[in-house]
XYZ file of C-alpha atoms in Angstrom:
582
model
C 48.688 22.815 32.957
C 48.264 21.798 29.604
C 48.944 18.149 30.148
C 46.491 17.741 32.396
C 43.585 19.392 30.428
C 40.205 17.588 30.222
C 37.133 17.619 29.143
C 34.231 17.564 31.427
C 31.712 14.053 30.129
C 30.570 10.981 30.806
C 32.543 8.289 33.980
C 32.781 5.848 30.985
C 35.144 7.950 28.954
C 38.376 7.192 27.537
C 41.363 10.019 27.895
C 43.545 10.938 25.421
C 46.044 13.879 25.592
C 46.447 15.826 22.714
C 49.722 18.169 23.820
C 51.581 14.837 24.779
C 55.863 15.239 24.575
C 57.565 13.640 22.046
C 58.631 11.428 24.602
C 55.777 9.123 24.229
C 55.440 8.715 28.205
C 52.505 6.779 29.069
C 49.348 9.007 30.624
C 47.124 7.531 33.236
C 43.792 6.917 31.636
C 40.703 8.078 34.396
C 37.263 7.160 34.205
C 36.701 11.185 34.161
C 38.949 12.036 30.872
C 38.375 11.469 27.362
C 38.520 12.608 23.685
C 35.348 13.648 21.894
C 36.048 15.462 18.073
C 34.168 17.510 16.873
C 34.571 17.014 13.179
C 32.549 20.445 12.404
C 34.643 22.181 14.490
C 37.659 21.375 12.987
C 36.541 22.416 10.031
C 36.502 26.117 11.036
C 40.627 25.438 11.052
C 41.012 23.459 7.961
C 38.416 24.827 5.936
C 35.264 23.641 4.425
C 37.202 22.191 1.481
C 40.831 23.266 2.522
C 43.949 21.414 1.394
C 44.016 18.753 2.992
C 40.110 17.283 1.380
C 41.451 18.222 -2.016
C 44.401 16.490 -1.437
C 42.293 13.311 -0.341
C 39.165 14.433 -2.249
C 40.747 14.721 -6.306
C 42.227 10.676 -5.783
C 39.052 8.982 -4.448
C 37.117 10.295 -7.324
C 39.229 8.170 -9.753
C 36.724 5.389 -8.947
C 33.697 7.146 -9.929
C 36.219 7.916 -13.399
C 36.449 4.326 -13.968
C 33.241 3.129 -12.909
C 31.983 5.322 -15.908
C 34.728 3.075 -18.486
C 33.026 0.006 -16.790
C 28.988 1.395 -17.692
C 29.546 2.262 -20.567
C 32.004 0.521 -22.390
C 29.031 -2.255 -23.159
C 28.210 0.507 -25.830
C 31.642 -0.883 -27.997
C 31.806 -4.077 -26.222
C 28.751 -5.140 -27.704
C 28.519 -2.898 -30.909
C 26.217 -4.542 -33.745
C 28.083 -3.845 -36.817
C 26.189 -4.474 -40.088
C 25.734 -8.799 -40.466
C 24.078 -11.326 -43.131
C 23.439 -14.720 -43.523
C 26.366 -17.234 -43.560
C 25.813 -19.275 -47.091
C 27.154 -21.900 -49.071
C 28.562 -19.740 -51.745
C 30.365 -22.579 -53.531
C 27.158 -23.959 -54.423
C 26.592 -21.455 -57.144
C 30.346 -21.251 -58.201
C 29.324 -22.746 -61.259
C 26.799 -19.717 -61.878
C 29.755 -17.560 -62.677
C 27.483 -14.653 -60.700
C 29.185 -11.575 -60.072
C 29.117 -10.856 -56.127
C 25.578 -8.498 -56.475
C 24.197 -11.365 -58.432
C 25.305 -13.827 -55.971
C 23.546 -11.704 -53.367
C 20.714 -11.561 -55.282
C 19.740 -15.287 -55.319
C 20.801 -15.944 -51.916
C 19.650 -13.245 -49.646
C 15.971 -11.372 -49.610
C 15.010 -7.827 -49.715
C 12.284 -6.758 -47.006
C 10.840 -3.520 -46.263
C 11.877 -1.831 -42.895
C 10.862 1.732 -42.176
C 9.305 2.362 -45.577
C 12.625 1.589 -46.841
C 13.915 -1.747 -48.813
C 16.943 -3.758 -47.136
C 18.658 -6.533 -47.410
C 17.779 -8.920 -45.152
C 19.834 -9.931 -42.085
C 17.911 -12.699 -40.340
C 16.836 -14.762 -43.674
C 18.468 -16.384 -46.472
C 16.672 -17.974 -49.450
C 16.529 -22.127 -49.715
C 16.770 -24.103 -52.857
C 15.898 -27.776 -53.543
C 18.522 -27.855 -56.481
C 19.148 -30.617 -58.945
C 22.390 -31.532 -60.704
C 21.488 -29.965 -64.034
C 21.112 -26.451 -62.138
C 25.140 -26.023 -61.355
C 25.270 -26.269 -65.911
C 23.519 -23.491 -65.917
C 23.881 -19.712 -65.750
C 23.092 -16.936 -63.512
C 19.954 -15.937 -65.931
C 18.596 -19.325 -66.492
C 18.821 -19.821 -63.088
C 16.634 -16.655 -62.200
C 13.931 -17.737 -64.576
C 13.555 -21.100 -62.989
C 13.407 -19.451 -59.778
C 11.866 -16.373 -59.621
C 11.663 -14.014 -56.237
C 8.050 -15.273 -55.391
C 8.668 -19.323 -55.791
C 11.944 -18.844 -53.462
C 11.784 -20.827 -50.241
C 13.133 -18.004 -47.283
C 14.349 -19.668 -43.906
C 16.180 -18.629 -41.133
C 19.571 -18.289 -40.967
C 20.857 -21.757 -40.032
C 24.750 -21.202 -40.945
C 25.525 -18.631 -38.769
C 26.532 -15.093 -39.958
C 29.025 -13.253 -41.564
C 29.830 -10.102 -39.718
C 30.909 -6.405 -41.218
C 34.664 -6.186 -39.621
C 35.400 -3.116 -41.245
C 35.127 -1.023 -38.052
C 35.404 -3.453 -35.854
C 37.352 -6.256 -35.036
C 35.730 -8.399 -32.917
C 32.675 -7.361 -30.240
C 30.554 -10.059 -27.796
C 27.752 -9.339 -30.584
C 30.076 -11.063 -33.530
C 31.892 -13.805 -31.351
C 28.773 -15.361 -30.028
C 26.271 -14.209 -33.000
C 24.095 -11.900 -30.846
C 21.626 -11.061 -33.488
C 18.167 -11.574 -34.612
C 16.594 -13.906 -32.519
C 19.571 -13.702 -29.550
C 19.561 -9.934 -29.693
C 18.023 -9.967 -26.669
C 20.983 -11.439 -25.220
C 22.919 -8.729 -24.946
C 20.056 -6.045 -23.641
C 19.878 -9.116 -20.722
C 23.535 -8.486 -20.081
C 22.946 -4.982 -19.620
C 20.224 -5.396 -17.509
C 22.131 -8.020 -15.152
C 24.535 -5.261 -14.729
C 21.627 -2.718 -13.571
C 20.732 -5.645 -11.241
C 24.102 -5.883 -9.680
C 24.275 -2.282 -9.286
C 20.745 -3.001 -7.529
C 22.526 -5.347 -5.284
C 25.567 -3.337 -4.513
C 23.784 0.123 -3.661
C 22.053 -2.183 -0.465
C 24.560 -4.605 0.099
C 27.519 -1.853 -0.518
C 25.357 0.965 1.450
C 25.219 -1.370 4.813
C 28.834 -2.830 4.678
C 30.089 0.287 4.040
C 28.047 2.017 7.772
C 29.360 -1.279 9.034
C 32.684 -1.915 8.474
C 33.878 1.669 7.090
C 34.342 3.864 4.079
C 38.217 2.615 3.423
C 37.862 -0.873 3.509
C 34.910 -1.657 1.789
C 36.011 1.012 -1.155
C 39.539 -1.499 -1.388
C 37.767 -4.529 -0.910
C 34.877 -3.632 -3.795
C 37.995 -2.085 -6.271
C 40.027 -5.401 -5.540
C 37.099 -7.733 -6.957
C 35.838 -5.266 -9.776
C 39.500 -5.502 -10.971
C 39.658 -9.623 -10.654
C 36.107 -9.836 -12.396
C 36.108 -7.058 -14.852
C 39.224 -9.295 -16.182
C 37.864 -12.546 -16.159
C 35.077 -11.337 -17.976
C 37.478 -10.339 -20.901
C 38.543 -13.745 -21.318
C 34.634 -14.784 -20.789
C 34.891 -18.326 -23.154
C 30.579 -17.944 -23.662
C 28.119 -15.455 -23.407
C 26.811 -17.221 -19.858
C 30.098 -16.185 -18.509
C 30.147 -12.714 -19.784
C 26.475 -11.956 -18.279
C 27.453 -13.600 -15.257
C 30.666 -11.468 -15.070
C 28.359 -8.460 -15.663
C 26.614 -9.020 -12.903
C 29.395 -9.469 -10.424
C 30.755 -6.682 -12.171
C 27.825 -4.160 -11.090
C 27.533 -4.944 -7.694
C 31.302 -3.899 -6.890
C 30.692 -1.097 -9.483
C 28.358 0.098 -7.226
C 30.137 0.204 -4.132
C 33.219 1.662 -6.083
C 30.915 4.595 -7.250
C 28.509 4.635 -4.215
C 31.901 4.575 -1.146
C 33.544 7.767 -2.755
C 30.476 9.833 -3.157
C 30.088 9.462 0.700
C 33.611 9.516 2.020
C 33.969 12.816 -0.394
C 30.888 14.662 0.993
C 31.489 13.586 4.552
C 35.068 15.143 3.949
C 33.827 18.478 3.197
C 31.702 21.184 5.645
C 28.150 21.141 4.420
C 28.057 24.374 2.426
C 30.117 22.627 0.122
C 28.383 19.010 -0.189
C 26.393 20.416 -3.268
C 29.990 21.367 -4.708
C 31.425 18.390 -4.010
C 28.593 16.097 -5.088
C 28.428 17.810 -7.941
C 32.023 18.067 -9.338
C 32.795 14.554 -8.560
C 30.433 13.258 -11.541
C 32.615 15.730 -13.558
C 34.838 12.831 -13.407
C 32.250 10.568 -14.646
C 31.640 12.913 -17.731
C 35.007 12.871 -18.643
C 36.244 9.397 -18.332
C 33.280 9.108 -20.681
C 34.536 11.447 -23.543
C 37.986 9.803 -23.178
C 36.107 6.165 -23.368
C 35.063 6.895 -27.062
C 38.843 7.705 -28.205
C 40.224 4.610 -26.092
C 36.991 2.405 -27.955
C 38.080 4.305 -31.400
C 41.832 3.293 -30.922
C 41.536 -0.344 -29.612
C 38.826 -2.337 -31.680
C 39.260 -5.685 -30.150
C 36.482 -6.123 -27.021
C 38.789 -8.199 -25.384
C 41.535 -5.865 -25.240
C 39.046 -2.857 -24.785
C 38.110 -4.499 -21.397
C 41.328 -5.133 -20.200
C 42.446 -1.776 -21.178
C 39.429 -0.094 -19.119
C 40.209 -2.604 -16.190
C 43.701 -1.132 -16.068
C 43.401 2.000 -14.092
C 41.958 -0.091 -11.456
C 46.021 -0.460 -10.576
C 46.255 3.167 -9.809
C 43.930 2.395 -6.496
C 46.673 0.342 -4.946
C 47.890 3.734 -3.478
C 44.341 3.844 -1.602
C 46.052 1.949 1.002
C 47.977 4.690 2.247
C 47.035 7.717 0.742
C 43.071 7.537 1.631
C 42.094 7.981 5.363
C 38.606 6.468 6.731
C 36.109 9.292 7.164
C 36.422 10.783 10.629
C 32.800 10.995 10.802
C 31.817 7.455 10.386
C 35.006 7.033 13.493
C 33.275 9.426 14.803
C 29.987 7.813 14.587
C 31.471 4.624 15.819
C 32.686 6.445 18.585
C 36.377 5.792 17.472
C 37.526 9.790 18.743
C 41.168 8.663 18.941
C 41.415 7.283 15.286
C 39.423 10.277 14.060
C 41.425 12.831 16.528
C 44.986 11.249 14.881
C 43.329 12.057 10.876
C 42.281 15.589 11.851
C 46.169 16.000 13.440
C 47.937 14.895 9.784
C 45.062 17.128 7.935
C 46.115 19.891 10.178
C 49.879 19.271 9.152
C 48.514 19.304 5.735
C 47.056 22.583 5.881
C 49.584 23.955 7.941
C 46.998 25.528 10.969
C 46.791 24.630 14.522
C 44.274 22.937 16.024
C 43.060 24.021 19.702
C 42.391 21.887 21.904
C 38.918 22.059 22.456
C 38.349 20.269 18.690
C 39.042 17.167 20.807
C 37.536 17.900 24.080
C 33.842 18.889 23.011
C 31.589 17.142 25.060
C 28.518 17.904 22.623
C 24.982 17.561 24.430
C 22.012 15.916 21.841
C 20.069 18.428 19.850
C 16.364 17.549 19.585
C 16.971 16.125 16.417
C 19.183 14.038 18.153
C 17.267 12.784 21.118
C 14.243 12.316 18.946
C 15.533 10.281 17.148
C 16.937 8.231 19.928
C 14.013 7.996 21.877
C 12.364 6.795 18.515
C 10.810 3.985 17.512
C 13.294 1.890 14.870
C 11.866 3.235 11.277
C 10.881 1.325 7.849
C 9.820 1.733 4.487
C 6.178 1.395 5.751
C 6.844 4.899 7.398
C 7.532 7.125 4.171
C 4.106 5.526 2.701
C 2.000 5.887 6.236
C 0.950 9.299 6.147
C -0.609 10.684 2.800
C 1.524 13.679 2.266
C 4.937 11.732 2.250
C 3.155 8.822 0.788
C 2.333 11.263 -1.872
C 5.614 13.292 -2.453
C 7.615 9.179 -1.766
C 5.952 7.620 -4.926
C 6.306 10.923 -6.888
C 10.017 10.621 -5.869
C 10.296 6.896 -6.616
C 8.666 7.814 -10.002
C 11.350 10.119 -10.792
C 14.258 8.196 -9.812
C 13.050 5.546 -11.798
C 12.467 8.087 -14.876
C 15.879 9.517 -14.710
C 17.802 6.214 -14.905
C 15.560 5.271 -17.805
C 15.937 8.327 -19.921
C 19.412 8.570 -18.937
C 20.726 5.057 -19.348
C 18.327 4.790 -22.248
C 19.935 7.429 -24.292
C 23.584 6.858 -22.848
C 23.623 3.129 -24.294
C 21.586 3.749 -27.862
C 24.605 6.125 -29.094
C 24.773 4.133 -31.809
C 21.039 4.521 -32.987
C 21.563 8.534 -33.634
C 23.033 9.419 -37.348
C 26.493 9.896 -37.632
C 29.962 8.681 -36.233
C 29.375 6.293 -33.456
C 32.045 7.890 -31.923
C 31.776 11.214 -31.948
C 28.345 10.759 -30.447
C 29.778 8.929 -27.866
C 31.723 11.780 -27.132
C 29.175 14.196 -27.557
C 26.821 12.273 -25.214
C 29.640 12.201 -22.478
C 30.489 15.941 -23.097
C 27.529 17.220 -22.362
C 27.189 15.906 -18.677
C 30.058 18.011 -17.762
C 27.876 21.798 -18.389
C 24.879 19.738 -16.734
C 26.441 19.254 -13.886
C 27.956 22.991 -13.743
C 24.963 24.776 -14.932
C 22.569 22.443 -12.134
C 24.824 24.090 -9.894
C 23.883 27.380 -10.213
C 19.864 26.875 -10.655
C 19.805 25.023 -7.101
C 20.998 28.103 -6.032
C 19.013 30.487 -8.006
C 16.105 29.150 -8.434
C 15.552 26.429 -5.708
C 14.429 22.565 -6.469
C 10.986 22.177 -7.893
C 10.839 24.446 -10.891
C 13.945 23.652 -12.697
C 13.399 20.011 -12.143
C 9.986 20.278 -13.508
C 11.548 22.616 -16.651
C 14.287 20.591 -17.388
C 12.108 17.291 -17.355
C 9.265 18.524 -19.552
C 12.250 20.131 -22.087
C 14.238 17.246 -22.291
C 11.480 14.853 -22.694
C 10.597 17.162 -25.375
C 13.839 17.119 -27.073
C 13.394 13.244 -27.134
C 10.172 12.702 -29.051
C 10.955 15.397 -31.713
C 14.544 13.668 -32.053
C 13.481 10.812 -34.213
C 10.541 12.851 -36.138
C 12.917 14.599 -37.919
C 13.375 13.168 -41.816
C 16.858 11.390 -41.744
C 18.148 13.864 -44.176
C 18.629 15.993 -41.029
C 20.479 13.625 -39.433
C 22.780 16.017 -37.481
C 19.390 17.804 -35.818
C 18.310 14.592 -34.677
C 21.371 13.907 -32.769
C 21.227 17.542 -31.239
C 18.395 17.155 -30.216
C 19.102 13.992 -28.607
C 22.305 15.478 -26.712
C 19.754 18.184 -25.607
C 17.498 15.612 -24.111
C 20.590 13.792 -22.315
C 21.821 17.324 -21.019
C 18.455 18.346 -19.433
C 18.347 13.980 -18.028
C 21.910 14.695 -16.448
C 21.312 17.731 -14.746
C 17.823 16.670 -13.355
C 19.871 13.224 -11.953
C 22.023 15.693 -9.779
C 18.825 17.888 -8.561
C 16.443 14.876 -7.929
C 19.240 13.064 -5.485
C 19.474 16.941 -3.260
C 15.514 17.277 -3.623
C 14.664 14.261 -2.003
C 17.346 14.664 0.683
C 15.505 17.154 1.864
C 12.256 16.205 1.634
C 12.278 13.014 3.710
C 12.330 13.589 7.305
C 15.964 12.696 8.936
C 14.267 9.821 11.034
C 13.858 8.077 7.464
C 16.372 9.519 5.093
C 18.461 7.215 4.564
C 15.835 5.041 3.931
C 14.133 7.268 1.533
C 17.404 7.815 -0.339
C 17.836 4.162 -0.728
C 14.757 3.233 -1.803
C 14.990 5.877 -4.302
C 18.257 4.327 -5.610
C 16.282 0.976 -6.029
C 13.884 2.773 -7.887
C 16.476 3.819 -10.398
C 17.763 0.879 -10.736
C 14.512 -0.342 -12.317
C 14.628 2.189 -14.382
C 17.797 0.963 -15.268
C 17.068 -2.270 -15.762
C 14.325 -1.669 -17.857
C 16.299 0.625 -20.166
C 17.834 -1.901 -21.955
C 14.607 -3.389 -23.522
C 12.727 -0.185 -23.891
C 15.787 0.210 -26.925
C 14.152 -3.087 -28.174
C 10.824 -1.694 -29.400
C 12.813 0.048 -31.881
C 12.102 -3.042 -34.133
C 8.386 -2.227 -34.135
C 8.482 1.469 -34.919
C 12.333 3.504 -34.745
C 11.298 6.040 -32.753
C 9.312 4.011 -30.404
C 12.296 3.820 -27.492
C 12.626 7.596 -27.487
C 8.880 8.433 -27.654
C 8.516 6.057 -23.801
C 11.674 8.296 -22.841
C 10.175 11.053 -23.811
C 6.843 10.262 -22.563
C 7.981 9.208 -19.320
C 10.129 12.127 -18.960
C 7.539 14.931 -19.352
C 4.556 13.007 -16.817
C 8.214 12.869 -13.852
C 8.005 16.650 -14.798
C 4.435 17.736 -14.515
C 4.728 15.839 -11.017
C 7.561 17.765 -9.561
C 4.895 20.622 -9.332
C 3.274 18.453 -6.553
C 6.101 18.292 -4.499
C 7.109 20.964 -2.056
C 9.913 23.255 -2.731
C 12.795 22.894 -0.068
C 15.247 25.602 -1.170
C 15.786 27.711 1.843
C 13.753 25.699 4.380
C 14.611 24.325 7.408
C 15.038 20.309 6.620
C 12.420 17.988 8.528
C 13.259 16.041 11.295
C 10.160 13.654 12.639
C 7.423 11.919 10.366
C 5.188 14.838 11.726
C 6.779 17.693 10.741
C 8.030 15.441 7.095
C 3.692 15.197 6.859
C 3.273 18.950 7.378
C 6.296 20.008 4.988
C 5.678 23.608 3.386
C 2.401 24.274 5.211
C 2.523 27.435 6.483
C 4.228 28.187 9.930
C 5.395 24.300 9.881
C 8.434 25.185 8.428
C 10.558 28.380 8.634
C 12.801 30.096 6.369
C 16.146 29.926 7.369
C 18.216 32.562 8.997
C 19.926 34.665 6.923
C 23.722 34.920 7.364
């Protein structure tokens, strides 16, 4: 009886028998029989994050681990170490100056931050005569004193401090003063190819499948992240950047999705959460692998490396049965669920793979639908409303969080250790963000950690430099409260835009980060105005995406909208329903 078991759906139906004999005899295929998995289901047998997702889950979050080296290793890459003016030195041999003298009548002092330097962008110019290489270092002084000297830019290149480190983009291509823009244009090409992989990545990946386009994306970020350390010009290294954060993307963008879709959804919040964990700490281990190899060259090979380990992907990661599912490929997804089941060592009835499922109204609403835009989340004033609020804060959270993450260097202290620091403190974030969505639902800890943070940010660089160390804890506090928000603001506006436009809600909210992003980079560059100009706009910005969360409406608990109308009536009173209790 059990061989001929079916289940009762559609005349267009393929069959396939799930108690077939080892034999492997061939089963007549009616119009009447067919296989239809129910992923959920199935779930109930191998758990909501049972052995067999860990097993899958733990190795395609090594991309997300790596993408993190990739980010942020422009931090060391392009580290500024301290520079002057290139100058003809032999042309006051005859001075017999000591080297302070020397530096004396060759480079200028100007007054930065109410505090005399050196200058790095200037050298002084002489007209000299014959007779002045007879003289010495005091005559020469008299005849020209500070005021009469001639100061022009530095036109003999510069001689970089290589005490730390060895060689970075910044000293091989002479990245400062007036091309120190350069490399906050390289950073922002990267935001712009992450821009360009979260919708390019986002539709191949619905198209074509999770595995694939996760091998494809990991197969050019390794070819490109290793041209780019034998980049022969700057052009090439921006362009490689680029290139670089488009694949990044998808290699950051793929796992996220193939690990939640894994998982039952009471534990999507777990899981979404604990795979940046892997983030956080390939960032701590960046700043010893930075501290131990000094070369950028050999920094980015050595961060391109790991990309190796993926090779396995190819047979250890399966596609996501729901996207087979979705692309109504039951007998591919029916043959994963069989090997998970072998994994975790249960049984799996047979009714997992004959479930005819009818629509729910969610379902059929949206099928009967009209095809949805962008033009729909800004169409009725409420979402209109709570969309650019969202946008807003999107855009805020890469800025703050991408603005702190790559100005490490600015803070007092060991470069490294607040690299460390910086990366450390994402991992409690993400853990403690955890616990308040549960607690204490969306809005208000979004709104608290926001206004603290931004806080934390403006009173970071008003404290006197002799308190160096408070400075930089209170800068770690800012990028705590940034990193925690980043993981709340992506589950808040999940559930705020109706399902009909969701997906497009979530990625326009990406591409709203990614502006952010992009704009990061040169928000750092105000610095040379006033020091604590670039954390005053992150703090700024920070507090107003704060006082806005209180206009939003809390979705902790609620039942999750499903058409534009019920998105437009969100929170109102009898619209939407608690949701039943266990």
């Amino acid at each position: 009886m059990a061989d001929t078991m079916m289940a009762e759906v559609d005349h267009d139906a393929i069959v396939l028998f799930p108690n077939q004999t080892q034999s492997g005899k061939e089963r007549h295929k009616s119009a009447s029989e067919t296989i239809v998995v129910n992923y959920d289901k199935a779930l109930e047998y191998l758990g909501g994050f049972g052995p067999w997702q860990k097993r899958v889950f733990f190795p395609v979050a090594i991309p997300i681990a790596i993408s993190a080296l990739q980010v942020m290793g422009i931090v060391f890459l392009a580290f500024e170490p301290d520079f002057k003016c290139r100058v003809p030195l032999e042309t006051f041999s005859a001075l017999n100056a000591t080297p302070a003298e020397l530096l004396n009548v060759t480079i200028p002092w100007e007054l930065e931050d109410e505090e005399w330097k050196r200058s790095q962008c200037s050298r002084y110019s002489y007209n000299l005569s014959d007779t002045v290489f007879n003289t010495t270092y005091e005559e020469f002084v008299q005849a020209y004193p500070a005021a009469n000297r001639t100061q022009i830019p530095c036109d003999q290149g510069y001689e970089h401090d290589r005490s730390q480190y060895k060689s970075t983009v910044v000293t091989d291509w002479d990245l400062v003063c007036g091309d120190s823009w350069k490399v906050n244009l390289a950073e922002s090409l990267w935001m712009a190819g992450l821009m360009v992989g979260a919708v390019v990545g986002g539709h191949a990946a619905d198209r074509w499948g999770r595995k694939p386009v996760l091998l494809v994306a990991l197969a050019a970020d390794c070819v490109f992240s290793t041209a780019s350390a034998f980049s022969p010009n700057y052009a090439a290294f921006a362009a490689y950047r680029f290139l670089m954060g488009a694949f990044t993307m998808v290699t950051t963008l793929v796992p996220f999705v193939l690990g939640t879709e894994l998982v039952s959804a009471d534990k999507r919040g777990l899981v979404g959460m604990v795979i940046w964990i892997y983030w956080a700490v390939a960032y701590v281990l960046l700043a010893g692998i930075a501290y131990l190899i000094r070369p950028w060259m050999w920094l980015q090979i050595t961060m391109t490396v790991p990309y190796l380990v993926c090779i396995s992907f190819w047979w250890i990661i399966p596609e996501s049965p729901r996207w087979l599912i979705s692309r109504n490929r039951h007998e591919e997804a029916a043959e994963i669920v069989r090997r998970a089941a072998e994994v975790a060592k249960v049984t799996i009835p047979d009714e997992v793979f004959h479930d005819a499922i009818p629509l729910s109204q969610e379902q059929e609403q949206a099928k009967k639908s009209e095809t949805y835009t962008f033009i729909d989340l800004i169409r009725t004033p409420n979402l209109r409303k709570w969309s650019l609020n969202l946008f807003y804060n999107w855009c805020v959270n890469s800025l703050v969080y991408y603005g702190i993450s790559l100005n490490t260097s600015a803070l007092s202290g060991n470069v490294y250790l607040n690299f460390a620091l910086s990366g450390f403190v994402e991992i409690p974030a993400y853990l403690i963000s955890i616990y308040l969505l549960d607690k204490f639902g969306r809005r208000l800890p979004l709104c608290i950690l926001l206004v603290f943070g931004g806080i934390s940010c403006i009173v970071a660089f008003f404290i006197p430099k002799s308190l160096g160390w408070l400075t930089t804890t209170l800068a770690m506090t800012g990028k705590f409260c940034i990193t925690a928000t980043f993981g709340i603001v992506y589950i808040f506006s999940a559930e705020i835009f109706p399902t009909v436009v969701r997906q497009i809600g979530i990625g326009m909210a990406s591409m709203s980060s990614r502006v952010g992003g992009i704009v990061a980079p040169f928000v750092n560059l105000t610095e040379s105005y006033w020091a604590p100009l670039p954390y005053v706009i992150f703090g700024g910005t920070s507090i107003l995406a704060g006082l806005l969360t209180l206009l939003l409406p809390e979705t902790n608990k609620k039942q999750l909208p499903s058409t534009i109308e019920e998105g437009e009536n969100f929170g109102k009173e009898g619209i939407v329903q608690e949701e039943a209790k266990e």
